[in-house]
Tab-separated table of C-alpha atoms in Angstrom:
chain	number	residue	atom	x	y	z
R	1	MET	CA	12.643	-20.440	26.142
R	2	ALA	CA	16.080	-19.809	27.467
R	3	THR	CA	16.638	-20.415	31.119
R	4	LEU	CA	19.655	-19.664	33.254
R	5	GLY	CA	20.315	-23.514	33.091
R	6	VAL	CA	21.932	-22.727	29.856
R	7	TYR	CA	22.860	-19.203	30.448
R	8	SER	CA	24.637	-17.519	33.180
R	9	LYS	CA	23.734	-14.314	32.404
R	10	LYS	CA	21.001	-11.956	32.238
R	11	HIS	CA	20.093	-8.798	30.014
R	12	LYS	CA	19.789	-5.772	31.440
R	13	VAL	CA	17.578	-3.294	29.979
R	14	THR	CA	17.308	0.703	29.813
R	15	VAL	CA	14.821	3.041	28.441
R	16	VAL	CA	16.419	6.123	26.828
R	17	GLY	CA	13.407	8.623	27.340
R	18	SER	CA	10.729	9.188	29.446
R	19	GLY	CA	7.931	11.525	27.970
R	20	ASN	CA	4.053	10.269	27.587
R	21	TRP	CA	5.554	7.300	25.022
R	22	GLY	CA	8.424	6.694	26.922
R	23	SER	CA	7.247	6.002	30.113
R	24	ALA	CA	4.219	3.754	28.590
R	25	ILE	CA	6.935	1.605	27.186
R	26	ALA	CA	9.042	1.744	30.200
R	27	LYS	CA	6.195	0.500	32.410
R	28	ILE	CA	5.452	-2.420	29.941
R	29	VAL	CA	9.159	-3.391	29.960
R	30	ALA	CA	9.582	-3.267	33.516
R	31	GLU	CA	6.577	-5.566	34.121
R	32	ASN	CA	8.142	-8.060	31.833
R	33	THR	CA	11.682	-8.004	33.212
R	34	LYS	CA	9.944	-8.866	36.681
R	35	GLU	CA	8.038	-11.689	34.966
R	36	HIS	CA	10.999	-13.266	33.109
R	37	PRO	CA	13.642	-13.484	35.764
R	38	ASP	CA	15.669	-16.258	33.611
R	39	LEU	CA	15.887	-13.720	30.705
R	40	PHE	CA	16.517	-10.255	32.244
R	41	GLU	CA	17.605	-8.420	35.058
R	42	GLU	CA	14.794	-7.242	37.308
R	43	GLU	CA	15.563	-3.690	37.803
R	44	VAL	CA	15.196	-1.509	34.808
R	45	GLN	CA	17.092	2.055	34.126
R	46	MET	CA	14.721	4.951	32.706
R	47	TRP	CA	16.677	8.092	31.571
R	48	VAL	CA	15.201	11.315	32.457
R	49	TYR	CA	15.849	14.685	31.270
R	50	GLU	CA	15.836	16.388	34.601
R	51	GLU	CA	13.647	19.410	35.203
R	52	GLU	CA	12.184	20.725	38.697
R	53	THR	CA	8.279	20.355	38.832
R	54	THR	CA	5.437	20.106	41.515
R	55	VAL	CA	2.786	17.566	41.789
R	56	PRO	CA	-0.014	19.076	39.849
R	57	LYS	CA	-3.344	19.377	41.198
R	58	THR	CA	-4.832	17.125	39.059
R	59	SER	CA	-2.507	14.222	40.295
R	60	LYS	CA	-4.000	11.624	42.641
R	61	HIS	CA	-1.126	12.289	44.656
R	62	TYR	CA	-1.709	15.722	45.037
R	63	ASP	CA	-1.798	17.023	48.618
R	64	ALA	CA	-1.983	20.825	49.713
R	65	GLY	CA	0.100	20.092	52.804
R	66	SER	CA	2.975	18.195	50.962
R	67	LYS	CA	6.043	19.919	49.770
R	68	PHE	CA	5.894	17.844	46.869
R	69	SER	CA	2.837	19.582	45.877
R	70	THR	CA	3.983	23.304	46.826
R	71	GLN	CA	7.758	23.484	46.015
R	72	PRO	CA	9.227	22.548	42.797
R	73	HIS	CA	11.243	19.053	42.791
R	74	LYS	CA	13.444	16.809	40.652
R	75	LEU	CA	11.240	14.969	38.477
R	76	THR	CA	13.193	11.930	38.768
R	77	LYS	CA	12.730	12.491	42.534
R	78	LEU	CA	8.847	12.640	42.078
R	79	ILE	CA	8.876	9.603	39.750
R	80	ASN	CA	10.983	7.234	41.754
R	81	HIS	CA	8.929	8.677	45.079
R	82	PHE	CA	5.444	8.157	43.808
R	83	HIS	CA	6.157	5.363	40.968
R	84	ASP	CA	4.213	7.928	38.526
R	85	ASN	CA	5.607	10.251	36.020
R	86	VAL	CA	3.715	12.932	37.412
R	87	LYS	CA	4.278	15.253	34.469
R	88	TYR	CA	4.492	13.432	31.377
R	89	LEU	CA	1.975	10.389	32.123
R	90	PRO	CA	0.104	11.316	35.236
R	91	ASN	CA	-1.940	9.049	37.584
R	92	ILE	CA	-0.568	5.802	35.954
R	93	THR	CA	1.254	3.657	38.565
R	94	LEU	CA	4.627	2.614	37.191
R	95	PRO	CA	6.600	-0.557	38.531
R	96	PRO	CA	8.791	-0.268	41.511
R	97	ASN	CA	11.366	-1.905	39.706
R	98	LEU	CA	11.544	0.771	37.093
R	99	ILE	CA	14.213	3.311	38.326
R	100	ALA	CA	14.318	6.988	36.850
R	101	ASN	CA	17.970	8.373	36.334
R	102	PRO	CA	18.961	11.978	35.404
R	103	SER	CA	22.353	10.628	34.428
R	104	LEU	CA	22.216	9.392	30.622
R	105	GLN	CA	25.797	7.366	30.958
R	106	GLU	CA	24.822	5.701	34.460
R	107	SER	CA	21.449	4.437	33.169
R	108	VAL	CA	23.054	2.815	29.928
R	109	HIS	CA	25.961	1.374	31.773
R	110	GLY	CA	26.003	-2.336	31.671
R	111	SER	CA	22.871	-2.496	29.671
R	112	SER	CA	22.731	-5.210	26.807
R	113	ILE	CA	19.539	-3.928	25.468
R	114	LEU	CA	18.775	-0.476	24.952
R	115	ILE	CA	15.346	1.298	24.295
R	116	PHE	CA	15.013	4.546	22.380
R	117	ASN	CA	11.851	6.612	23.033
R	118	LEU	CA	12.748	10.375	22.520
R	119	PRO	CA	12.031	13.201	19.895
R	120	HIS	CA	14.179	12.206	16.876
R	121	GLN	CA	15.752	15.775	16.875
R	122	PHE	CA	17.583	14.573	19.985
R	123	ILE	CA	18.983	11.064	18.370
R	124	GLY	CA	22.500	12.662	17.535
R	125	GLY	CA	23.317	14.475	20.794
R	126	LEU	CA	22.331	11.721	22.822
R	127	CYS	CA	24.024	9.108	20.790
R	128	ASP	CA	27.340	11.204	20.952
R	129	GLN	CA	26.889	11.392	24.789
R	130	MET	CA	26.479	7.603	25.041
R	131	LYS	CA	29.388	6.761	23.129
R	132	GLY	CA	32.039	4.893	25.108
R	133	HIS	CA	29.558	4.359	27.914
R	134	ILE	CA	27.264	1.483	26.642
R	135	LEU	CA	28.322	-2.206	26.008
R	136	PRO	CA	29.997	-2.610	22.698
R	137	TYR	CA	27.894	-5.650	22.114
R	138	ALA	CA	24.112	-3.992	22.952
R	139	ARG	CA	21.512	-4.195	20.903
R	140	GLY	CA	18.475	-1.758	20.803
R	141	ILE	CA	15.040	-0.958	19.659
R	142	SER	CA	14.009	2.491	18.488
R	143	CYS	CA	10.081	3.579	19.386
R	144	ILE	CA	10.901	6.700	17.448
R	145	LYS	CA	8.224	6.627	14.572
R	146	GLY	CA	8.745	7.965	11.284
R	147	VAL	CA	12.200	8.415	9.172
R	148	SER	CA	14.090	10.973	8.066
R	149	VAL	CA	14.012	12.343	4.703
R	150	ASP	CA	15.775	14.803	2.410
R	151	ARG	CA	16.585	15.617	-1.095
R	152	GLU	CA	19.172	13.108	-1.082
R	153	ASP	CA	18.145	9.900	1.163
R	154	VAL	CA	15.512	8.265	3.236
R	155	ARG	CA	17.121	6.983	6.621
R	156	LEU	CA	15.830	5.026	9.472
R	157	PHE	CA	15.899	6.581	12.733
R	158	SER	CA	16.896	3.054	13.786
R	159	GLU	CA	20.009	2.775	11.447
R	160	SER	CA	21.107	6.418	12.493
R	161	ILE	CA	20.894	5.269	16.164
R	162	GLY	CA	23.026	2.088	15.107
R	163	ASP	CA	25.293	4.020	12.989
R	164	LYS	CA	26.164	6.301	15.586
R	165	LEU	CA	26.467	3.853	18.526
R	166	GLY	CA	28.110	0.784	16.702
R	167	ILE	CA	25.327	-1.744	17.492
R	168	TYR	CA	22.193	-2.703	15.511
R	169	CYS	CA	18.981	-1.566	16.318
R	170	GLY	CA	15.294	-2.586	15.481
R	171	ALA	CA	12.223	-0.812	15.394
R	172	LEU	CA	8.736	-0.699	17.250
R	173	SER	CA	5.552	1.203	15.841
R	174	GLY	CA	2.060	0.436	15.597
R	175	ALA	CA	-1.375	2.049	16.302
R	176	ASN	CA	-0.670	2.923	19.957
R	177	ILE	CA	-1.715	5.825	21.670
R	178	ALA	CA	0.634	6.381	24.682
R	179	ASN	CA	-2.382	7.048	27.180
R	180	GLU	CA	-4.476	4.296	26.112
R	181	VAL	CA	-1.480	1.836	26.376
R	182	ALA	CA	-0.781	2.908	29.802
R	183	GLN	CA	-4.497	2.444	31.040
R	184	GLU	CA	-3.794	-1.088	30.057
R	185	LYS	CA	-6.525	-0.781	27.185
R	186	PHE	CA	-6.061	-3.477	24.469
R	187	SER	CA	-3.893	-2.785	21.509
R	188	GLU	CA	-1.130	-4.477	19.266
R	189	THR	CA	1.909	-3.142	17.907
R	190	THR	CA	4.690	-4.444	15.376
R	191	ILE	CA	8.443	-4.794	16.462
R	192	ALA	CA	10.904	-5.144	13.093
R	193	TYR	CA	13.733	-6.845	14.288
R	194	ASP	CA	16.382	-8.686	12.261
R	195	PRO	CA	19.151	-10.560	13.872
R	196	PRO	CA	22.470	-9.808	12.511
R	197	PRO	CA	24.166	-13.208	11.293
R	198	MET	CA	26.695	-13.221	14.020
R	199	ASP	CA	23.915	-13.299	17.004
R	200	SER	CA	23.078	-16.981	15.655
R	201	ARG	CA	23.936	-19.549	18.332
R	202	ASN	CA	23.133	-22.428	15.972
R	203	PRO	CA	25.876	-22.350	13.023
R	204	THR	CA	25.411	-25.477	10.712
R	205	PRO	CA	27.340	-28.450	12.326
R	206	LYS	CA	30.089	-29.862	10.562
R	207	ALA	CA	28.855	-33.119	9.342
R	208	THR	CA	29.037	-35.525	6.386
R	209	THR	CA	26.251	-37.192	4.176
R	210	PRO	CA	25.859	-40.206	2.283
R	211	GLN	CA	27.269	-38.492	-0.536
R	212	GLY	CA	30.540	-37.227	1.208
R	213	PRO	CA	31.305	-34.253	3.256
R	214	THR	CA	29.235	-31.451	3.597
R	215	PRO	CA	30.255	-28.321	1.275
R	216	SER	CA	32.365	-25.871	3.456
R	217	SER	CA	29.744	-23.109	2.944
R	218	SER	CA	27.553	-25.091	5.222
R	219	GLN	CA	30.116	-25.149	7.786
R	220	LEU	CA	30.198	-21.607	8.244
R	221	ASP	CA	30.359	-20.327	11.990
R	222	LEU	CA	27.951	-17.144	11.556
R	223	THR	CA	29.065	-15.667	14.962
R	224	ALA	CA	32.388	-15.241	13.258
R	225	ILE	CA	30.580	-12.397	10.785
R	226	ASN	CA	30.730	-9.008	11.925
R	227	GLU	CA	29.163	-7.670	8.844
R	228	HIS	CA	25.288	-7.336	8.411
R	229	LYS	CA	23.061	-5.828	5.725
R	230	ASP	CA	21.266	-2.354	6.110
R	231	SER	CA	17.765	-1.696	5.092
R	232	LYS	CA	18.650	-1.026	1.464
R	233	GLY	CA	20.382	-4.558	1.245
R	234	LYS	CA	23.879	-3.178	1.420
R	235	THR	CA	26.800	-3.972	3.743
R	236	SER	CA	26.604	-1.628	6.444
R	237	LYS	CA	29.680	0.458	7.529
R	238	VAL	CA	29.349	-0.710	11.504
R	239	LYS	CA	31.118	-4.053	12.299
R	240	LEU	CA	29.157	-5.523	15.205
R	241	ILE	CA	30.370	-7.039	18.335
R	242	VAL	CA	29.241	-10.626	18.966
R	243	PRO	CA	27.378	-10.799	22.324
R	244	PRO	CA	28.970	-13.445	24.857
R	245	SER	CA	27.530	-16.591	24.874
R	246	GLU	CA	26.612	-16.265	28.523
R	247	LEU	CA	23.760	-14.258	27.746
R	248	PRO	CA	20.651	-15.445	25.927
R	249	PRO	CA	20.324	-14.627	22.600
R	250	ILE	CA	18.479	-11.540	21.020
R	251	ASP	CA	16.054	-13.057	18.764
R	252	HIS	CA	12.246	-12.632	17.948
R	253	ASN	CA	11.363	-14.938	21.127
R	254	ILE	CA	13.232	-12.546	23.614
R	255	ILE	CA	12.007	-9.370	21.975
R	256	LYS	CA	8.524	-10.630	22.408
R	257	SER	CA	9.380	-11.587	25.795
R	258	LEU	CA	10.406	-8.043	26.817
R	259	PHE	CA	7.406	-6.424	25.182
R	260	HIS	CA	4.362	-8.402	25.117
R	261	ARG	CA	1.667	-8.131	27.537
R	262	PRO	CA	-1.898	-9.580	27.658
R	263	TYR	CA	-3.065	-5.617	27.059
R	264	PHE	CA	-0.071	-4.978	24.314
R	265	HIS	CA	0.064	-7.872	21.684
R	266	VAL	CA	3.428	-7.700	20.024
R	267	GLN	CA	4.047	-9.239	16.353
R	268	VAL	CA	7.922	-9.267	15.554
R	269	VAL	CA	8.865	-9.065	11.831
R	270	SER	CA	11.880	-8.691	10.091
R	271	ASP	CA	10.904	-5.990	7.987
R	272	VAL	CA	12.603	-3.003	9.785
R	273	ALA	CA	12.116	-0.350	6.835
R	274	GLY	CA	8.596	-1.450	6.057
R	275	VAL	CA	7.866	-0.609	9.769
R	276	SER	CA	9.660	2.511	10.068
R	277	LEU	CA	8.230	3.584	6.760
R	278	GLY	CA	4.615	3.314	7.919
R	279	GLY	CA	4.965	5.328	10.648
R	280	ALA	CA	6.097	8.195	8.622
R	281	LEU	CA	4.024	8.276	5.513
R	282	LYS	CA	0.541	7.536	7.384
R	283	ASN	CA	0.796	11.302	8.444
R	284	ILE	CA	0.672	12.490	5.180
R	285	VAL	CA	-2.236	10.501	4.556
R	286	ALA	CA	-4.005	11.657	7.596
R	287	ILE	CA	-3.544	14.988	6.337
R	288	ALA	CA	-5.321	14.469	3.510
R	289	THR	CA	-8.102	12.527	5.160
R	290	GLY	CA	-8.469	15.197	7.649
R	291	PHE	CA	-8.804	17.871	4.707
R	292	VAL	CA	-11.878	15.608	3.138
R	293	ALA	CA	-13.436	15.409	6.385
R	294	GLY	CA	-13.297	19.193	6.531
R	295	LEU	CA	-15.320	19.528	3.615
R	296	GLY	CA	-17.955	17.204	5.148
R	297	TRP	CA	-17.496	14.806	2.165
R	298	GLY	CA	-18.348	11.765	4.593
R	299	ASP	CA	-16.777	8.503	5.403
R	300	ASN	CA	-16.720	7.157	1.998
R	301	ALA	CA	-14.229	9.986	0.891
R	302	LYS	CA	-12.419	9.089	3.916
R	303	ALA	CA	-11.932	5.672	2.984
R	304	ALA	CA	-11.253	6.185	-0.820
R	305	VAL	CA	-7.983	8.792	0.648
R	306	MET	CA	-7.230	5.946	3.102
R	307	ARG	CA	-7.217	2.889	0.366
R	308	VAL	CA	-5.011	5.103	-2.272
R	309	GLY	CA	-2.667	6.367	0.653
R	310	LEU	CA	-2.238	2.605	1.730
R	311	LEU	CA	-1.062	1.738	-1.943
R	312	GLU	CA	1.232	4.581	-1.980
R	313	MET	CA	2.732	3.795	1.372
R	314	VAL	CA	3.296	0.197	-0.313
R	315	LYS	CA	4.803	1.519	-3.667
R	316	PHE	CA	6.983	4.198	-1.952
R	317	GLY	CA	8.155	1.153	0.215
R	318	LYS	CA	8.934	-1.226	-2.542
R	319	MET	CA	10.561	1.239	-4.896
R	320	PHE	CA	13.014	2.954	-2.483
R	321	PHE	CA	13.855	-0.522	-0.131
R	322	SER	CA	13.240	-2.956	-2.832
R	323	ASN	CA	15.736	-5.331	-0.937
R	324	ASN	CA	13.568	-5.401	2.295
R	325	VAL	CA	10.143	-4.104	2.212
R	326	GLN	CA	7.081	-6.545	2.316
R	327	THR	CA	4.021	-5.842	1.462
R	328	LYS	CA	2.241	-7.521	4.044
R	329	THR	CA	4.054	-5.333	6.610
R	330	PHE	CA	1.607	-2.333	5.424
R	331	THR	CA	-1.367	-4.546	4.605
R	332	GLU	CA	-1.326	-7.041	7.772
R	333	GLU	CA	0.682	-5.333	10.670
R	334	SER	CA	-0.552	-2.870	13.090
R	335	ALA	CA	2.610	-0.716	12.124
R	336	GLY	CA	0.773	-0.357	8.611
R	337	VAL	CA	-2.731	-0.558	8.177
R	338	ALA	CA	-3.986	-0.314	11.981
R	339	ASP	CA	-2.052	2.874	12.293
R	340	LEU	CA	-2.850	4.329	9.192
R	341	ILE	CA	-6.854	3.702	10.443
R	342	THR	CA	-5.810	5.179	13.750
R	343	SER	CA	-4.240	8.234	12.291
R	344	CYS	CA	-6.925	8.923	10.040
R	345	SER	CA	-9.745	8.600	12.423
R	346	GLY	CA	-8.427	10.894	15.352
R	347	GLY	CA	-4.835	11.707	15.144
R	348	ARG	CA	-3.087	15.207	15.488
R	349	ASN	CA	-2.620	15.271	11.890
R	350	TYR	CA	-6.308	14.553	10.856
R	351	ARG	CA	-7.711	16.788	13.449
R	352	CYS	CA	-5.723	19.627	12.619
R	353	ALA	CA	-6.297	19.106	8.786
R	354	LYS	CA	-10.030	19.064	9.614
R	355	MET	CA	-10.145	22.475	11.404
R	356	SER	CA	-7.919	24.115	8.827
R	357	VAL	CA	-10.755	23.489	6.166
R	358	GLU	CA	-13.834	24.029	8.772
R	359	ARG	CA	-11.842	27.423	9.951
R	360	LYS	CA	-10.838	28.269	6.431
R	361	VAL	CA	-7.411	28.914	7.829
R	362	SER	CA	-3.594	27.312	7.362
R	363	ILE	CA	-2.898	24.248	9.043
R	364	GLN	CA	0.176	25.976	10.380
R	365	GLN	CA	-2.379	28.477	12.411
R	366	VAL	CA	-4.294	25.807	13.568
R	367	GLU	CA	-0.992	24.083	14.685
R	368	ARG	CA	-0.002	27.234	16.636
R	369	GLU	CA	-3.366	27.590	18.184
R	370	GLU	CA	-3.856	24.074	19.185
R	371	LEU	CA	-0.654	21.892	19.889
R	372	ASN	CA	0.598	24.170	22.794
R	373	GLY	CA	4.234	24.343	20.735
R	374	GLN	CA	4.130	20.779	19.505
R	375	MET	CA	4.879	20.538	15.754
R	376	LEU	CA	2.735	18.481	13.377
R	377	GLN	CA	4.986	15.618	11.632
R	378	GLY	CA	2.753	15.144	8.737
R	379	THR	CA	3.492	18.570	7.081
R	380	SER	CA	7.224	18.395	7.480
R	381	THR	CA	7.130	14.734	6.124
R	382	ALA	CA	4.875	16.278	3.205
R	383	GLU	CA	7.515	18.278	2.292
R	384	ASP	CA	10.556	16.050	2.835
R	385	VAL	CA	8.784	13.563	0.642
R	386	PHE	CA	7.664	15.722	-2.059
R	387	HIS	CA	11.555	17.114	-2.417
R	388	PHE	CA	12.882	13.752	-2.577
R	389	LEU	CA	10.068	12.523	-5.212
R	390	LYS	CA	11.168	15.748	-7.238
R	391	ALA	CA	14.875	15.029	-7.167
R	392	ARG	CA	13.963	11.596	-8.389
R	393	GLY	CA	11.296	12.879	-11.472
R	394	LYS	CA	8.815	10.502	-9.721
R	395	GLU	CA	6.057	12.630	-8.414
R	396	SER	CA	3.392	11.501	-10.847
R	397	GLU	CA	4.353	7.869	-9.283
R	398	PHE	CA	2.647	9.414	-5.823
R	399	PRO	CA	-0.440	11.274	-6.538
R	400	LEU	CA	-1.778	11.771	-3.247
R	401	LEU	CA	1.426	12.171	-1.498
R	402	VAL	CA	2.198	14.994	-3.733
R	403	GLY	CA	-1.239	16.304	-4.020
R	404	THR	CA	-1.244	16.751	-0.270
R	405	TYR	CA	2.011	18.618	-0.563
R	406	ARG	CA	0.451	20.954	-3.152
R	407	ILE	CA	-2.681	21.757	-1.224
R	408	LEU	CA	-0.557	22.554	2.203
R	409	HIS	CA	1.408	25.192	-0.112
R	410	GLY	CA	-1.903	26.631	-1.653
R	411	GLU	CA	-0.965	25.537	-5.200
R	412	VAL	CA	-4.430	23.762	-5.359
R	413	ARG	CA	-7.547	23.596	-3.327
R	414	VAL	CA	-8.665	20.773	-0.979
R	415	GLU	CA	-11.720	20.312	-3.407
R	416	ASP	CA	-9.226	19.299	-5.904
R	417	LEU	CA	-8.023	16.639	-4.372
R	418	PRO	CA	-10.068	13.648	-6.214
R	419	TYR	CA	-8.842	14.769	-9.198
R	420	LEU	CA	-4.952	14.837	-8.297
R	421	MET	CA	-5.520	11.077	-6.619
R	422	GLU	CA	-6.284	10.260	-10.136
R	423	GLY	CA	-3.206	11.574	-11.575
R	424	LYS	CA	-4.625	14.532	-13.052
R	425	LYS	CA	-3.294	17.919	-12.926
R	426	LYS	CA	-4.783	20.845	-11.642
């Protein structure tokens, strides 16, 4: 483990986003920066979209005689006063070294590690605002689940962030319900981080062997390389800046030190595409599982859908990200099979699909009635994935993913799902 005996500077950390999951992750990170003073500056900045609110009556901080409970105050002031995100993660004590900041530019200033946790539709605009205000050698972790899919391509949110800011960005995903994590109930997650070659601090030394000098290729200084490969194995258009040698290298060990807690176990892998795809495709499988649950077909049927769904998730990854995706990411990691099980047991996509069958109404109607303006990810992902597959003539390769789309659009009945899963046409 790195110490200041070797490195003269520490990493400053910023969390971009402060919703339910953003605040839970910020809590974890702030606990760990305090616990590892040899690696990190203790204070963690958390960017908060500023709004005004009052302390709700359900809050442990509610006091009918207090101005905080009777008059609107800025959310950042409430968070920093009570050490509690009273609106988005209420009644969870946040570490005092976690500072809510309404200024995006100020919060990211001087930070060498940026953690992104916000709705995916805001990535582009916020990254534009951050340009010119971040360290050029910063590195990132995206906690934004899923991928961006259209007819032309599948894009990882982590790479969208990296391309916008000119940095490298990994991804975090897993069976992680924010409130349970914040309450310190045991869970696991997967972080995918594939350190760029120039981040290596151990280039092969120039040396000789009994047979003579080592080949010139073995004397390559990796820190001199500013190119790296993207998730499809192509050379990224981003030219990275090497972090200064005064900072500890951002590798799997330091990533684990920043996120691992006794109640939140972390596995660090290099498969960024697999981790990201798992967070997207499982939502389609969850809808299909909810459909059969709504019919009352029982646990056997749900298990069958999940089994086929997992196979199609692996197949999708191997087909379209063949250079990087590993099967074990889906079958062994929290970001794969564990997240799938959680989503197919009680996630919102599962619940809304189940209710739509039970009530004999569209899933869109259930969404409007039950989610208070929030949107299901599974329905939009199912449509995007279908059109992506159709553009390549691959619909027959993914009968469950395509069948779920067809049910959502009223082309076939839920009762037809077993036939569709076999690749039979209806």
